[in-house]
PDB file of C-alpha atoms and ligand atoms in Angstrom:
ATOM      1  CA  MET A   1     -40.074   2.850 -32.640  1.00  0.00           C
ATOM      2  CA  ASN A   2     -37.361   2.433 -35.082  1.00  0.00           C
ATOM      3  CA  VAL A   3     -33.803   2.618 -33.427  1.00  0.00           C
ATOM      4  CA  ASN A   4     -30.878   2.678 -35.761  1.00  0.00           C
ATOM      5  CA  LEU A   5     -28.839  -0.661 -35.768  1.00  0.00           C
ATOM      6  CA  TYR A   6     -25.818   1.335 -34.480  1.00  0.00           C
ATOM      7  CA  GLU A   7     -27.597   3.078 -31.859  1.00  0.00           C
ATOM      8  CA  ARG A   8     -28.851  -0.351 -30.734  1.00  0.00           C
ATOM      9  CA  ILE A   9     -25.421  -1.850 -30.511  1.00  0.00           C
ATOM     10  CA  TRP A  10     -24.094   1.022 -28.407  1.00  0.00           C
ATOM     11  CA  MET A  11     -27.128   0.838 -26.037  1.00  0.00           C
ATOM     12  CA  TRP A  12     -26.629  -2.880 -25.481  1.00  0.00           C
ATOM     13  CA  ALA A  13     -22.992  -2.358 -24.846  1.00  0.00           C
ATOM     14  CA  ALA A  14     -23.483   0.320 -22.431  1.00  0.00           C
ATOM     15  CA  GLY A  15     -25.992  -1.806 -20.774  1.00  0.00           C
ATOM     16  CA  ALA A  16     -23.591  -4.577 -20.620  1.00  0.00           C
ATOM     17  CA  LEU A  17     -20.949  -2.441 -19.034  1.00  0.00           C
ATOM     18  CA  ILE A  18     -23.291  -1.090 -16.279  1.00  0.00           C
ATOM     19  CA  ALA A  19     -24.263  -4.691 -15.524  1.00  0.00           C
ATOM     20  CA  ALA A  20     -20.724  -5.815 -15.290  1.00  0.00           C
ATOM     21  CA  PHE A  21     -19.877  -3.013 -12.993  1.00  0.00           C
ATOM     22  CA  LEU A  22     -22.769  -3.693 -10.631  1.00  0.00           C
ATOM     23  CA  VAL A  23     -21.982  -7.539 -10.429  1.00  0.00           C
ATOM     24  CA  THR A  24     -18.133  -6.604  -9.690  1.00  0.00           C
ATOM     25  CA  VAL A  25     -19.294  -4.121  -6.836  1.00  0.00           C
ATOM     26  CA  ILE A  26     -21.967  -6.468  -5.384  1.00  0.00           C
ATOM     27  CA  ALA A  27     -19.606  -9.639  -5.778  1.00  0.00           C
ATOM     28  CA  THR A  28     -16.430  -8.020  -4.090  1.00  0.00           C
ATOM     29  CA  SER A  29     -18.481  -6.479  -1.387  1.00  0.00           C
ATOM     30  CA  LEU A  30     -19.812  -9.786  -0.551  1.00  0.00           C
ATOM     31  CA  THR A  31     -16.914 -11.928  -0.774  1.00  0.00           C
ATOM     32  CA  GLN A  32     -14.052  -9.587   0.347  1.00  0.00           C
ATOM     33  CA  ALA A  33     -15.479  -7.467   2.767  1.00  0.00           C
ATOM     34  CA  LEU A  34     -13.646  -4.255   3.735  1.00  0.00           C
ATOM     35  CA  GLU A  35     -10.149  -5.255   4.239  1.00  0.00           C
ATOM     36  CA  PRO A  36      -6.556  -4.136   3.463  1.00  0.00           C
ATOM     37  CA  PRO A  37      -5.946  -5.395  -0.136  1.00  0.00           C
ATOM     38  CA  SER A  38      -4.041  -8.712  -0.734  1.00  0.00           C
ATOM     39  CA  HIS A  39      -2.964  -9.230   2.504  1.00  0.00           C
ATOM     40  CA  VAL A  40      -5.168  -9.749   5.822  1.00  0.00           C
ATOM     41  CA  GLU A  41      -2.954  -9.987   9.126  1.00  0.00           C
ATOM     42  CA  THR A  42      -4.064  -8.515  12.337  1.00  0.00           C
ATOM     43  CA  ILE A  43      -2.117  -7.028  15.393  1.00  0.00           C
ATOM     44  CA  ASP A  44      -2.929  -5.448  18.447  1.00  0.00           C
ATOM     45  CA  PRO A  45      -2.194  -1.931  17.880  1.00  0.00           C
ATOM     46  CA  THR A  46      -1.607  -1.333  21.689  1.00  0.00           C
ATOM     47  CA  ARG A  47       1.197  -3.822  21.737  1.00  0.00           C
ATOM     48  CA  VAL A  48       3.041  -3.056  18.474  1.00  0.00           C
ATOM     49  CA  SER A  49       6.323  -2.399  20.421  1.00  0.00           C
ATOM     50  CA  SER A  50       6.363  -5.608  22.127  1.00  0.00           C
ATOM     51  CA  ASP A  51       5.143  -7.705  19.138  1.00  0.00           C
ATOM     52  CA  PRO A  52       7.982  -9.851  17.910  1.00  0.00           C
ATOM     53  CA  ARG A  53       7.022  -8.798  14.216  1.00  0.00           C
ATOM     54  CA  PHE A  54       7.385  -5.193  14.907  1.00  0.00           C
ATOM     55  CA  ALA A  55       9.594  -4.876  18.062  1.00  0.00           C
ATOM     56  CA  THR A  56      12.726  -3.985  16.005  1.00  0.00           C
ATOM     57  CA  PRO A  57      11.554  -2.053  12.937  1.00  0.00           C
ATOM     58  CA  GLY A  58      14.087  -1.940  10.103  1.00  0.00           C
ATOM     59  CA  VAL A  59      15.507  -3.786   7.112  1.00  0.00           C
ATOM     60  CA  THR A  60      16.429  -7.596   7.291  1.00  0.00           C
ATOM     61  CA  HIS A  61      17.514  -9.620   4.393  1.00  0.00           C
ATOM     62  CA  ASP A  62      17.038 -13.280   4.056  1.00  0.00           C
ATOM     63  CA  ALA A  63      16.735 -16.112   1.134  1.00  0.00           C
ATOM     64  CA  ARG A  64      13.282 -14.755   0.094  1.00  0.00           C
ATOM     65  CA  GLY A  65      14.556 -11.043  -0.180  1.00  0.00           C
ATOM     66  CA  THR A  66      14.646  -7.848   1.642  1.00  0.00           C
ATOM     67  CA  THR A  67      11.706  -6.983   4.357  1.00  0.00           C
ATOM     68  CA  ALA A  68      11.334  -3.421   5.591  1.00  0.00           C
ATOM     69  CA  VAL A  69       9.410  -3.249   8.836  1.00  0.00           C
ATOM     70  CA  VAL A  70       7.907   0.028   9.468  1.00  0.00           C
ATOM     71  CA  VAL A  71       5.843   1.490  12.318  1.00  0.00           C
ATOM     72  CA  ALA A  72       3.770   4.311  11.735  1.00  0.00           C
ATOM     73  CA  MET A  73       2.543   6.717  14.300  1.00  0.00           C
ATOM     74  CA  THR A  74       1.465  10.474  14.668  1.00  0.00           C
ATOM     75  CA  PHE A  75       3.463  11.892  13.190  1.00  0.00           C
ATOM     76  CA  ALA A  76       6.463   9.919  12.071  1.00  0.00           C
ATOM     77  CA  PHE A  77       7.587   6.595  10.630  1.00  0.00           C
ATOM     78  CA  THR A  78      10.130   4.138  12.351  1.00  0.00           C
ATOM     79  CA  PRO A  79      12.808   3.953  11.003  1.00  0.00           C
ATOM     80  CA  ASP A  80      12.656   7.325   9.142  1.00  0.00           C
ATOM     81  CA  GLU A  81      15.450   6.345   6.822  1.00  0.00           C
ATOM     82  CA  ILE A  82      15.093   3.075   4.961  1.00  0.00           C
ATOM     83  CA  HIS A  83      17.845   1.536   2.626  1.00  0.00           C
ATOM     84  CA  VAL A  84      17.090  -1.118   0.370  1.00  0.00           C
ATOM     85  CA  PRO A  85      18.657  -2.775  -2.790  1.00  0.00           C
ATOM     86  CA  ALA A  86      17.714  -1.995  -6.263  1.00  0.00           C
ATOM     87  CA  HIS A  87      16.421  -4.737  -8.815  1.00  0.00           C
ATOM     88  CA  GLN A  88      15.394  -7.071  -6.056  1.00  0.00           C
ATOM     89  CA  ARG A  89      12.141  -7.909  -4.371  1.00  0.00           C
ATOM     90  CA  VAL A  90      11.533  -5.648  -1.263  1.00  0.00           C
ATOM     91  CA  THR A  91       8.644  -6.445   1.018  1.00  0.00           C
ATOM     92  CA  PHE A  92       7.265  -3.653   3.187  1.00  0.00           C
ATOM     93  CA  ARG A  93       5.295  -4.516   6.320  1.00  0.00           C
ATOM     94  CA  ILE A  94       3.760  -1.531   8.131  1.00  0.00           C
ATOM     95  CA  THR A  95       1.448  -1.241  10.934  1.00  0.00           C
ATOM     96  CA  SER A  96       0.140   1.914  12.901  1.00  0.00           C
ATOM     97  CA  THR A  97      -0.157   2.139  16.729  1.00  0.00           C
ATOM     98  CA  ASP A  98      -2.793   4.920  16.723  1.00  0.00           C
ATOM     99  CA  VAL A  99      -4.796   6.172  13.654  1.00  0.00           C
ATOM    100  CA  THR A 100      -4.855   5.352   9.928  1.00  0.00           C
ATOM    101  CA  HIS A 101      -2.075   6.635   8.127  1.00  0.00           C
ATOM    102  CA  GLY A 102      -0.805   6.069   4.521  1.00  0.00           C
ATOM    103  CA  PHE A 103       2.666   4.964   3.344  1.00  0.00           C
ATOM    104  CA  GLU A 104       3.150   6.382  -0.411  1.00  0.00           C
ATOM    105  CA  ILE A 105       6.698   6.044  -1.820  1.00  0.00           C
ATOM    106  CA  VAL A 106       6.431   8.978  -4.168  1.00  0.00           C
ATOM    107  CA  GLY A 107       7.043   8.266  -7.737  1.00  0.00           C
ATOM    108  CA  THR A 108       6.776   4.422  -7.492  1.00  0.00           C
ATOM    109  CA  ASN A 109       3.977   2.005  -7.187  1.00  0.00           C
ATOM    110  CA  GLY A 110       4.660   1.549  -3.506  1.00  0.00           C
ATOM    111  CA  ASN A 111       1.439   2.869  -1.766  1.00  0.00           C
ATOM    112  CA  ALA A 112      -0.504   1.318   1.298  1.00  0.00           C
ATOM    113  CA  MET A 113      -3.109   2.467   3.585  1.00  0.00           C
ATOM    114  CA  VAL A 114      -1.923   1.737   7.144  1.00  0.00           C
ATOM    115  CA  ILE A 115      -4.817   0.813   9.638  1.00  0.00           C
ATOM    116  CA  PRO A 116      -4.362   0.320  13.160  1.00  0.00           C
ATOM    117  CA  GLY A 117      -5.019  -3.395  13.975  1.00  0.00           C
ATOM    118  CA  TYR A 118      -3.692  -4.589  10.716  1.00  0.00           C
ATOM    119  CA  VAL A 119      -0.330  -5.309   8.947  1.00  0.00           C
ATOM    120  CA  SER A 120      -0.195  -3.814   5.444  1.00  0.00           C
ATOM    121  CA  GLN A 121       2.197  -5.652   3.180  1.00  0.00           C
ATOM    122  CA  PHE A 122       3.272  -5.225  -0.300  1.00  0.00           C
ATOM    123  CA  THR A 123       6.093  -6.413  -2.566  1.00  0.00           C
ATOM    124  CA  THR A 124       7.912  -4.463  -5.051  1.00  0.00           C
ATOM    125  CA  VAL A 125      11.050  -4.101  -7.018  1.00  0.00           C
ATOM    126  CA  PHE A 126      13.009  -0.614  -7.412  1.00  0.00           C
ATOM    127  CA  ASP A 127      14.602  -0.303 -10.827  1.00  0.00           C
ATOM    128  CA  HIS A 128      16.118   3.230 -10.312  1.00  0.00           C
ATOM    129  CA  PRO A 129      18.558   3.843  -7.482  1.00  0.00           C
ATOM    130  CA  GLY A 130      18.224   6.972  -5.611  1.00  0.00           C
ATOM    131  CA  GLU A 131      16.327   8.799  -2.896  1.00  0.00           C
ATOM    132  CA  TYR A 132      12.763   8.530  -2.543  1.00  0.00           C
ATOM    133  CA  LEU A 133      10.144  10.448  -0.406  1.00  0.00           C
ATOM    134  CA  ILE A 134       7.920   8.388   1.744  1.00  0.00           C
ATOM    135  CA  LEU A 135       4.643  10.271   2.633  1.00  0.00           C
ATOM    136  CA  CYS A 136       1.745   9.686   4.813  1.00  0.00           C
ATOM    137  CA  ASN A 137      -1.188  10.380   2.645  1.00  0.00           C
ATOM    138  CA  GLU A 138      -4.056   9.949   5.044  1.00  0.00           C
ATOM    139  CA  TYR A 139      -4.948  12.902   6.842  1.00  0.00           C
ATOM    140  CA  CYS A 140      -4.002  11.795  10.561  1.00  0.00           C
ATOM    141  CA  GLY A 141      -3.914  14.956  12.422  1.00  0.00           C
ATOM    142  CA  LEU A 142      -2.402  18.458  12.913  1.00  0.00           C
ATOM    143  CA  GLY A 143       1.004  17.226  12.166  1.00  0.00           C
ATOM    144  CA  HIS A 144       0.001  15.259   9.079  1.00  0.00           C
ATOM    145  CA  HIS A 145       2.033  17.438   6.684  1.00  0.00           C
ATOM    146  CA  LEU A 146       5.082  16.733   8.709  1.00  0.00           C
ATOM    147  CA  MET A 147       4.937  12.844   8.475  1.00  0.00           C
ATOM    148  CA  SER A 148       7.372  11.694   6.246  1.00  0.00           C
ATOM    149  CA  ALA A 149      10.532   9.324   5.650  1.00  0.00           C
ATOM    150  CA  LYS A 150      13.227   8.693   3.337  1.00  0.00           C
ATOM    151  CA  LEU A 151      13.894   5.603   1.148  1.00  0.00           C
ATOM    152  CA  VAL A 152      17.315   5.022  -0.333  1.00  0.00           C
ATOM    153  CA  VAL A 153      17.540   2.516  -3.239  1.00  0.00           C
ATOM    154  CA  GLU A 154      21.123   1.431  -3.450  1.00  0.00           C
ATOM    155  CA  GLU A 155      22.835  -0.137  -6.396  1.00  0.00           C
ATOM    156  CA  ALA A 156      23.801  -3.732  -5.187  1.00  0.00           C
ATOM    157  CA  LYS A 157      27.561  -3.923  -4.288  1.00  0.00           C
ATOM    158  CA  PRO A 158      29.437  -6.184  -6.541  1.00  0.00           C
TER     159      PRO A 158
HETATM  160 CU1  LIG B 201       0.071  10.074   9.175  1.00  0.00          CU
HETATM  161 CU2  LIG B 201      -1.048  11.704   7.785  1.00  0.00          CU
END
């Protein structure tokens, strides 16, 4: 059978892509299991309020930057208003006391799945001061659509 050269090139290229995707899926599922991305830290979801890491949710500052500790539960975030500085590294640490929630800072790259038993963590920098909506983007029950909070990114005081 005569197959045109260009056709042959495209067939091999498409085949190589499929092979690469398969290898990626198999390798990551074998080596990384099903875990929150980039950070694996566990917590007893029934004892979040007495765990020193989450006993006092809120924002703290230290030499490494700003850290916002947030507890998600049906159907609210604690705290429900978070103030962080602009142009600096902000690390969010979030956990759930009940079911899987989402933590999406609308209009930014801040987005995490919040799974009971795990601490979800990500670090980001907000370049634009202002108010941002934080939404739960995992369906968590009848009050899911009510579950939101506010992020206020403030220009650093001189
Ligand atoms: Cu919490 Cu949806």
